[in-house]
Amino acid sequence: MDNFQFNVGTNILFGKGQLEKLPAVLEPFGKKVLLTYGGGSIKRMGLYDRVKALLADFEVFELGGIDPNPRVESVEAGAKICREQQIDVILAVGGGSTIDCSKAIAAATFYDGDAWEMIKKVNNPMIGRAAITKAVPLCTVLTLAATGSEMNSGSVISNLQTKEKVGFSSPLLLPKCSILDPEYTFTVPANQTAAGAVDIMSHILEVYFNPSPAYVADKISEGLLKTVIEYAPVAMKEPENYEARANLMWAGTLALNGLCAAGRAGQAWTIHPIEHELSAYYDITHGVGLALLTPRWMRYVLDDQNVEQFVKYGVNVWGIDASLDKFEIAKKAIDATEQFWKGLGIPMTLSELGIGEENFAAMAANAVQSGWLQYAYKPLSQEDVVAILKMCL
Ligand code: NZQ
Ligand code: ZN
C-alpha cells in the first residue's frame, strides 16, 4: 500500500430533517450569504422556499440558472456578486454542477484576473493549486447523488466558446459543511438517477483499475459498487424509496472523497478526461458519456497484465463463477457492466445521441494532452482514444 494523507474536513449532516440546522451551520461564517442554484428544480420541489425561510435572519443574495456542465460565465457572475457584496459564505443548493460552479466562484472572487485564466492555471501541472490562494467558505445542500462534489475539493467548469471542460482542485474549495437529506433526491428524474449511478460507479472504477495493490481500498470499492448495483434499479422504479435514495447518496459521497483511492499509487484517470471532451463538444450528460466509454475502454485495454484485476471485479462485484477461464470472467464482467447501464435506460451509443466521428481526432488530442492519459492505468495515445471513441459509435 502506498503512503497517503487522508484529511477530509467536510462536516456531513446526513438524513431527514437535517436542513433545519442550516442557520446554525452558516452562522459562524457571517450574515451575508450567496445562495446558488440551478435551473429551477429546487423551486419546483419546495426546497428553495424552505431554505429562504430558514435564512430569514441572513442577508441573502442569489445566483440561479446554473447549467448542467456549469459555464464559466456563471462563475464570473457569482464572483462579481461576492466581491461587490463582500459575501461571507456561499450556499450551493443543487447537484454537482451548482456545487462545482460555487467552488469556482469561491476561488475566483479572490483571483486577480478572469475566472477562466484561473481555472486553466490550476489545471496546468506546472502551476497547479498555487494559483488559488484564498476562497469564500462554501456549504452545500445536495439534491442529486452523483459527483461527490459535496465532500471533495474538485470542480469542473465548461467554456463552450473554446469547447473546453476543465477540472481543477484545491483544498481551499472543500465544502465546510454539506447537508445530505435523501428526501431531496426523490424528484430526480429517471435519466439523471441513472446517469448519477454511472458517475458514482465510474469514480470507483477509475481508481479500482490501478497498478498498485490496496486491499482495503479494493474492498471498500467493491462494497460501494455493489451498493449502487443493488439500489439504482430500486430508485428508478420507486423514486421515493428512502433506503434506495439514502444508500445511493452516501455511496456517491464516499466514492469520491478519497476513501477509494487511499493507498493506491498512480491515479491518473482514463475515462473522465475522454468524457469531458464529449461534454465539451456536445454538452451531453456526464454520466451518459461515462457509460458509453467505460465498457469499450475495458475491452480495448484488457490484456495479460491487467486481466487479474478484471477477474477480481467480475467475481467480487458481479458474482461471476471464479472457476471459469480468466479472460471469460473478464469479458463477462465487462458485458455485465454494459448491460446494467443499458438496463437503467442509458443510451449506449454515440449514434443515439446524434454524434458522429467528425471531432474525434481533436477530442482525442485534447484528452491526451490535458487529461494526462500517458500516465493512465494503461497509457493511451491519441490513436488509442480515437479507436475507443469509434467503438462507441
Ligand atoms: O438545474 P436544476 O434545475 O437544479 O436541475 C438539475 C439538472 O437539470 C437536475 N436536478 C438536480 N437535482 C434534482 C434535479 N431535478 C429534480 N430533482 C432534484 N432533486 O438534474 C440535472 C443535472 O444536474 P447536475 O448538477 O448537472 O448533475 P450532476 O450532479 O451529475 O453534476 C454534473 C457535473 O459535475 C461534474 C460533471 O462533469 C458535470 O459538469 N463533475 C464533478 C465532479 C466533482 N466536482 O468532483 C466529479 C465528476 O466526475 C464530474 O466530472
Ligand atoms: Zn464523474
XYZ file of C-alpha atoms and ligand atoms in Angstrom:
444
model
C 0.000 0.000 0.000
C 1.248 3.470 -0.889
C 1.639 6.329 1.625
C -1.244 8.780 1.808
C -2.761 11.678 3.707
C -6.486 11.458 4.419
C -7.996 14.612 5.800
C -11.477 15.467 4.550
C -12.805 18.196 6.791
C -16.357 18.491 5.460
C -18.962 18.287 8.199
C -21.638 15.929 6.810
C -25.194 16.228 8.143
C -26.987 13.212 6.710
C -30.650 12.287 6.846
C -34.215 13.503 7.214
C -34.705 16.926 8.743
C -31.026 17.925 8.769
C -31.841 21.038 6.740
C -33.304 22.612 9.877
C -29.716 23.016 11.137
C -28.868 25.329 8.227
C -28.916 28.612 10.213
C -26.577 27.147 12.836
C -24.308 25.828 10.081
C -23.991 29.215 8.357
C -23.912 31.434 11.430
C -20.136 31.085 12.192
C -19.212 32.414 8.750
C -21.271 35.625 8.856
C -24.596 37.044 7.734
C -24.071 37.685 4.032
C -24.920 34.597 2.022
C -24.748 33.952 -1.718
C -27.397 31.308 -2.469
C -26.586 29.441 -5.710
C -28.829 27.014 -7.583
C -29.599 25.535 -10.988
C -32.438 25.779 -13.446
C -35.373 25.590 -11.054
C -35.675 22.051 -9.648
C -35.213 23.358 -6.103
C -38.121 25.763 -6.613
C -40.391 23.050 -8.010
C -39.780 20.740 -5.057
C -40.254 23.461 -2.421
C -36.643 23.367 -1.214
C -35.964 26.960 -2.276
C -38.826 28.273 -0.127
C -37.712 26.232 2.872
C -34.112 27.475 2.543
C -35.264 31.084 2.213
C -37.441 30.708 5.318
C -34.546 29.240 7.291
C -32.334 32.135 6.172
C -34.775 34.816 7.327
C -32.142 36.339 9.646
C -29.446 36.424 6.965
C -28.833 38.857 4.113
C -29.264 36.624 1.065
C -28.047 37.327 -2.476
C -28.812 34.881 -5.286
C -27.293 33.347 -8.373
C -29.721 30.962 -10.086
C -29.758 29.406 -13.534
C -26.502 27.468 -13.198
C -26.454 24.991 -16.102
C -25.584 21.315 -16.027
C -21.944 21.326 -17.204
C -21.646 24.732 -15.484
C -20.346 27.593 -17.577
C -17.532 29.972 -16.823
C -19.962 32.864 -17.365
C -21.876 31.807 -14.210
C -18.585 31.721 -12.325
C -17.813 35.301 -13.380
C -21.322 36.434 -12.422
C -21.091 34.819 -8.978
C -17.594 36.153 -8.272
C -18.805 39.660 -9.138
C -21.600 39.402 -6.557
C -19.182 38.052 -3.930
C -16.746 40.929 -4.498
C -19.337 43.692 -4.649
C -21.374 42.455 -1.687
C -18.472 41.131 0.398
C -20.181 37.765 0.748
C -19.277 35.787 3.901
C -20.371 32.321 2.767
C -21.704 30.628 -0.376
C -24.606 28.203 -0.003
C -24.903 25.874 -3.009
C -28.259 24.073 -3.225
C -28.382 21.501 -6.021
C -26.378 18.864 -7.856
C -22.717 18.679 -8.784
C -22.984 21.473 -11.341
C -24.232 24.005 -8.811
C -21.641 22.911 -6.257
C -18.782 22.937 -8.793
C -19.762 26.375 -10.040
C -19.874 27.619 -6.458
C -16.375 26.285 -5.777
C -15.066 28.155 -8.802
C -16.902 31.308 -7.654
C -15.368 30.917 -4.186
C -11.858 30.966 -5.638
C -12.416 33.421 -8.500
C -13.641 36.039 -6.007
C -10.076 36.496 -4.785
C -8.276 35.865 -8.065
C -6.693 38.842 -9.758
C -7.708 38.090 -13.337
C -10.539 36.370 -15.153
C -12.002 33.100 -13.920
C -11.105 31.032 -16.982
C -7.450 32.067 -16.705
C -7.501 30.922 -13.058
C -9.061 27.547 -13.922
C -6.557 26.878 -16.700
C -3.672 27.811 -14.407
C -4.777 25.411 -11.686
C -5.235 22.668 -14.278
C -1.680 23.241 -15.511
C 0.647 20.821 -13.655
C 3.453 23.412 -13.687
C 1.390 25.950 -11.695
C -1.309 23.849 -10.056
C -3.126 24.621 -6.866
C -0.831 27.539 -6.010
C -2.978 29.704 -8.293
C -5.729 29.568 -5.666
C -4.690 31.398 -2.511
C -7.995 32.191 -0.840
C -11.650 31.189 -1.210
C -15.031 32.180 0.195
C -16.259 29.425 2.584
C -18.754 27.080 0.921
C -21.607 24.997 2.351
C -23.869 22.762 0.279
C -27.308 21.167 0.269
C -27.071 18.221 -2.124
C -30.040 17.245 -4.325
C -28.537 14.610 -6.656
C -26.406 11.561 -5.859
C -23.580 11.529 -8.394
C -20.423 13.599 -8.319
C -19.193 13.517 -4.728
C -18.510 17.251 -5.084
C -20.209 17.719 -1.696
C -17.189 16.178 0.037
C -14.242 16.777 -2.254
C -12.113 19.666 -3.387
C -12.667 19.286 -7.147
C -14.664 21.309 -9.633
C -15.284 21.004 -13.381
C -16.158 24.087 -15.431
C -17.077 24.362 -19.123
C -16.219 27.018 -21.643
C -18.488 26.463 -24.618
C -16.718 29.102 -26.664
C -13.359 27.338 -26.555
C -15.020 23.888 -26.406
C -13.199 23.039 -23.190
C -14.317 21.386 -19.976
C -11.627 21.675 -17.349
C -11.295 20.047 -13.942
C -9.278 21.607 -11.154
C -8.997 21.321 -7.399
C -7.721 22.999 -4.266
C -8.075 22.047 -0.596
C -9.453 25.560 -0.094
C -12.542 24.555 -2.091
C -13.593 21.683 0.157
C -17.123 22.399 1.428
C -17.164 23.296 5.126
C -20.474 21.523 5.616
C -22.785 19.501 3.368
C -26.383 18.664 4.198
C -27.468 15.375 2.641
C -31.160 14.650 3.005
C -32.089 11.790 0.656
C -35.686 13.055 0.514
C -34.482 15.969 -1.603
C -33.398 13.458 -4.253
C -36.900 11.916 -4.598
C -37.649 14.248 -7.525
C -34.502 13.448 -9.524
C -35.792 12.202 -12.897
C -35.015 8.658 -14.050
C -32.406 9.695 -16.618
C -30.445 11.735 -14.055
C -30.776 8.985 -11.436
C -29.268 6.567 -13.955
C -26.518 8.982 -15.030
C -25.711 9.644 -11.363
C -25.404 5.902 -10.695
C -22.957 5.564 -13.586
C -20.938 8.531 -12.331
C -20.636 7.008 -8.850
C -19.516 3.670 -10.300
C -17.092 5.382 -12.652
C -15.393 7.291 -9.832
C -14.728 3.968 -8.151
C -13.643 2.161 -11.321
C -11.229 4.965 -12.285
C -9.126 4.086 -9.220
C -10.030 0.398 -8.836
C -8.230 -0.307 -12.103
C -4.893 0.733 -10.800
C -1.452 -0.881 -10.880
C -0.750 -0.765 -7.152
C -2.344 -3.137 -4.626
C -4.542 -1.651 -1.865
C -6.697 -4.330 -0.283
C -8.747 -2.054 1.984
C -9.494 0.327 -0.873
C -10.462 -2.625 -3.111
C -12.918 -3.973 -0.549
C -14.469 -0.553 0.112
C -14.726 -0.036 -3.650
C -16.390 -3.398 -4.265
C -18.889 -2.743 -1.459
C -19.802 0.664 -2.862
C -20.148 -0.724 -6.398
C -22.482 -3.440 -5.091
C -24.487 -0.808 -3.240
C -25.130 1.095 -6.473
C -25.932 -2.129 -8.355
C -28.431 -3.016 -5.624
C -30.150 0.331 -5.219
C -30.031 2.202 -8.540
C -32.714 -0.046 -10.101
C -34.852 0.331 -6.960
C -34.608 4.134 -7.067
C -35.518 4.056 -10.771
C -38.672 2.037 -10.073
C -39.592 3.689 -6.785
C -38.268 7.271 -6.816
C -39.470 7.860 -3.247
C -37.856 4.773 -1.752
C -35.866 6.333 1.097
C -33.454 3.435 1.629
C -32.566 3.343 -2.048
C -32.038 7.107 -2.285
C -30.116 7.179 1.022
C -27.754 4.379 0.030
C -27.100 5.927 -3.378
C -26.468 9.312 -1.815
C -23.940 8.107 0.729
C -22.262 5.796 -1.802
C -21.861 8.778 -4.123
C -20.187 10.827 -1.419
C -17.810 8.038 -0.368
C -16.945 7.144 -3.959
C -15.035 10.368 -4.482
C -13.895 11.695 -1.117
C -10.513 9.983 -1.297
C -11.505 6.781 0.505
C -11.409 4.536 -2.577
C -8.091 5.997 -3.698
C -6.216 5.962 -0.374
C -3.188 3.690 -0.555
C -3.110 3.445 -4.328
C -0.224 4.899 -6.288
C -0.527 6.348 -9.786
C -4.051 7.617 -10.011
C -4.267 9.221 -13.443
C -7.865 8.709 -14.554
C -8.773 7.443 -18.021
C -12.484 7.703 -18.756
C -13.204 11.130 -17.245
C -10.734 13.070 -19.417
C -12.222 11.469 -22.534
C -15.790 12.070 -21.347
C -15.026 15.714 -20.595
C -14.213 16.122 -24.299
C -17.617 14.674 -25.256
C -19.335 17.060 -22.836
C -17.233 19.994 -24.008
C -18.068 19.394 -27.678
C -21.660 18.185 -27.365
C -22.824 19.294 -23.892
C -24.003 15.757 -23.086
C -24.822 14.487 -19.584
C -21.607 13.464 -17.817
C -22.861 10.040 -16.671
C -24.104 9.154 -20.150
C -20.677 9.829 -21.653
C -19.034 7.695 -18.963
C -21.426 4.789 -19.592
C -20.712 4.823 -23.311
C -16.967 4.888 -22.915
C -16.273 2.578 -19.974
C -17.129 -0.890 -21.388
C -15.427 -0.035 -24.705
C -12.331 1.150 -22.884
C -12.350 -2.038 -20.788
C -12.474 -4.211 -23.914
C -9.751 -2.124 -25.545
C -7.233 -2.344 -22.673
C -7.894 -5.882 -21.374
C -4.655 -7.898 -21.621
C -2.422 -10.419 -19.830
C -1.058 -7.760 -17.471
C -4.380 -6.490 -16.157
C -6.732 -9.463 -16.527
C -6.423 -10.397 -12.832
C -7.976 -7.060 -11.764
C -10.877 -7.679 -14.146
C -11.274 -11.148 -12.647
C -11.423 -9.651 -9.146
C -14.019 -7.163 -10.392
C -16.086 -9.882 -12.082
C -16.049 -12.322 -9.194
C -16.388 -9.911 -6.252
C -18.741 -7.354 -7.777
C -20.792 -9.290 -10.325
C -20.666 -12.731 -8.688
C -19.228 -14.442 -11.770
C -18.085 -18.062 -11.307
C -14.424 -17.921 -10.225
C -13.662 -21.304 -11.767
C -14.100 -20.027 -15.327
C -11.200 -19.073 -17.582
C -9.841 -15.668 -16.525
C -10.483 -13.947 -19.842
C -14.005 -15.350 -19.882
C -14.631 -13.883 -16.417
C -13.213 -10.532 -17.553
C -15.428 -10.448 -20.638
C -18.496 -11.421 -18.652
C -17.731 -8.632 -16.146
C -17.471 -6.065 -18.931
C -20.714 -7.313 -20.501
C -22.438 -7.177 -17.099
C -21.319 -3.565 -16.640
C -22.670 -2.597 -20.062
C -25.943 -4.469 -19.617
C -26.513 -2.965 -16.187
C -26.272 0.573 -17.508
C -28.334 -0.288 -20.565
C -30.967 -1.664 -18.210
C -31.082 1.711 -16.452
C -32.095 3.238 -19.772
C -28.795 4.920 -20.644
C -28.233 5.384 -24.401
C -25.168 3.254 -25.054
C -24.051 4.509 -28.481
C -22.919 7.894 -29.750
C -25.194 7.464 -32.767
C -28.219 7.516 -30.455
C -27.029 10.955 -29.318
C -26.558 12.115 -32.915
C -22.777 12.273 -32.536
C -20.511 11.238 -35.434
C -16.764 10.916 -35.753
C -16.019 14.366 -37.180
C -14.372 15.724 -33.994
C -12.755 12.512 -32.730
C -9.192 13.489 -33.667
C -9.384 16.889 -31.971
C -11.130 15.488 -28.905
C -8.585 12.690 -28.580
C -5.634 15.065 -28.888
C -7.075 17.252 -26.182
C -7.893 14.328 -23.866
C -4.338 13.006 -24.132
C -2.799 16.412 -23.561
C -4.971 17.884 -20.812
C -6.017 14.608 -19.190
C -2.508 13.203 -18.865
C -3.583 9.907 -20.442
C 0.061 8.991 -20.917
C 0.062 8.237 -17.171
C -3.267 6.368 -17.119
C -3.795 2.780 -15.906
C -2.888 1.702 -19.395
C -1.324 4.705 -21.139
C -3.322 5.846 -24.150
C -2.185 7.707 -27.262
C -4.354 9.902 -29.462
C -4.860 6.929 -31.814
C -5.993 4.746 -28.910
C -8.587 7.323 -27.852
C -9.902 7.637 -31.411
C -10.186 3.835 -31.594
C -12.165 3.754 -28.313
C -14.448 6.560 -29.493
C -15.080 4.647 -32.723
C -16.122 1.625 -30.666
C -18.824 3.868 -29.128
C -20.443 4.762 -32.465
O -30.560 22.698 -12.737
P -31.670 22.106 -11.960
O -32.995 22.684 -12.278
O -31.392 22.031 -10.498
O -31.837 20.573 -12.488
C -30.798 19.620 -12.413
C -30.141 19.372 -13.766
O -31.025 19.582 -14.807
C -31.417 18.290 -12.115
N -31.604 18.032 -10.690
C -30.687 18.068 -9.696
N -31.253 17.722 -8.533
C -32.563 17.497 -8.788
C -32.788 17.696 -10.156
N -34.016 17.563 -10.730
C -35.031 17.212 -9.921
N -34.886 16.979 -8.604
C -33.672 17.104 -7.997
N -33.535 16.831 -6.696
O -30.511 17.333 -12.634
C -29.832 17.897 -13.737
C -28.348 17.600 -13.607
O -27.799 18.293 -12.512
P -26.224 18.416 -12.362
O -25.928 19.192 -11.141
O -25.641 18.875 -13.649
O -25.799 16.877 -12.195
P -24.565 16.205 -11.507
O -24.690 16.234 -10.037
O -24.435 14.902 -12.148
O -23.306 17.139 -11.890
C -22.673 17.003 -13.126
C -21.481 17.937 -13.218
O -20.487 17.617 -12.235
C -19.216 17.381 -12.881
C -19.642 16.866 -14.234
O -18.603 16.916 -15.179
C -20.789 17.789 -14.570
O -20.316 19.027 -15.035
N -18.390 16.502 -12.053
C -17.906 16.984 -10.909
C -17.067 16.255 -10.092
C -16.528 16.784 -8.846
N -16.689 18.059 -8.555
O -15.903 16.077 -8.076
C -16.655 14.904 -10.446
C -17.453 14.307 -11.531
O -16.666 13.325 -12.145
C -17.966 15.226 -12.570
O -16.997 15.448 -13.585
Zn -17.685 11.825 -12.757
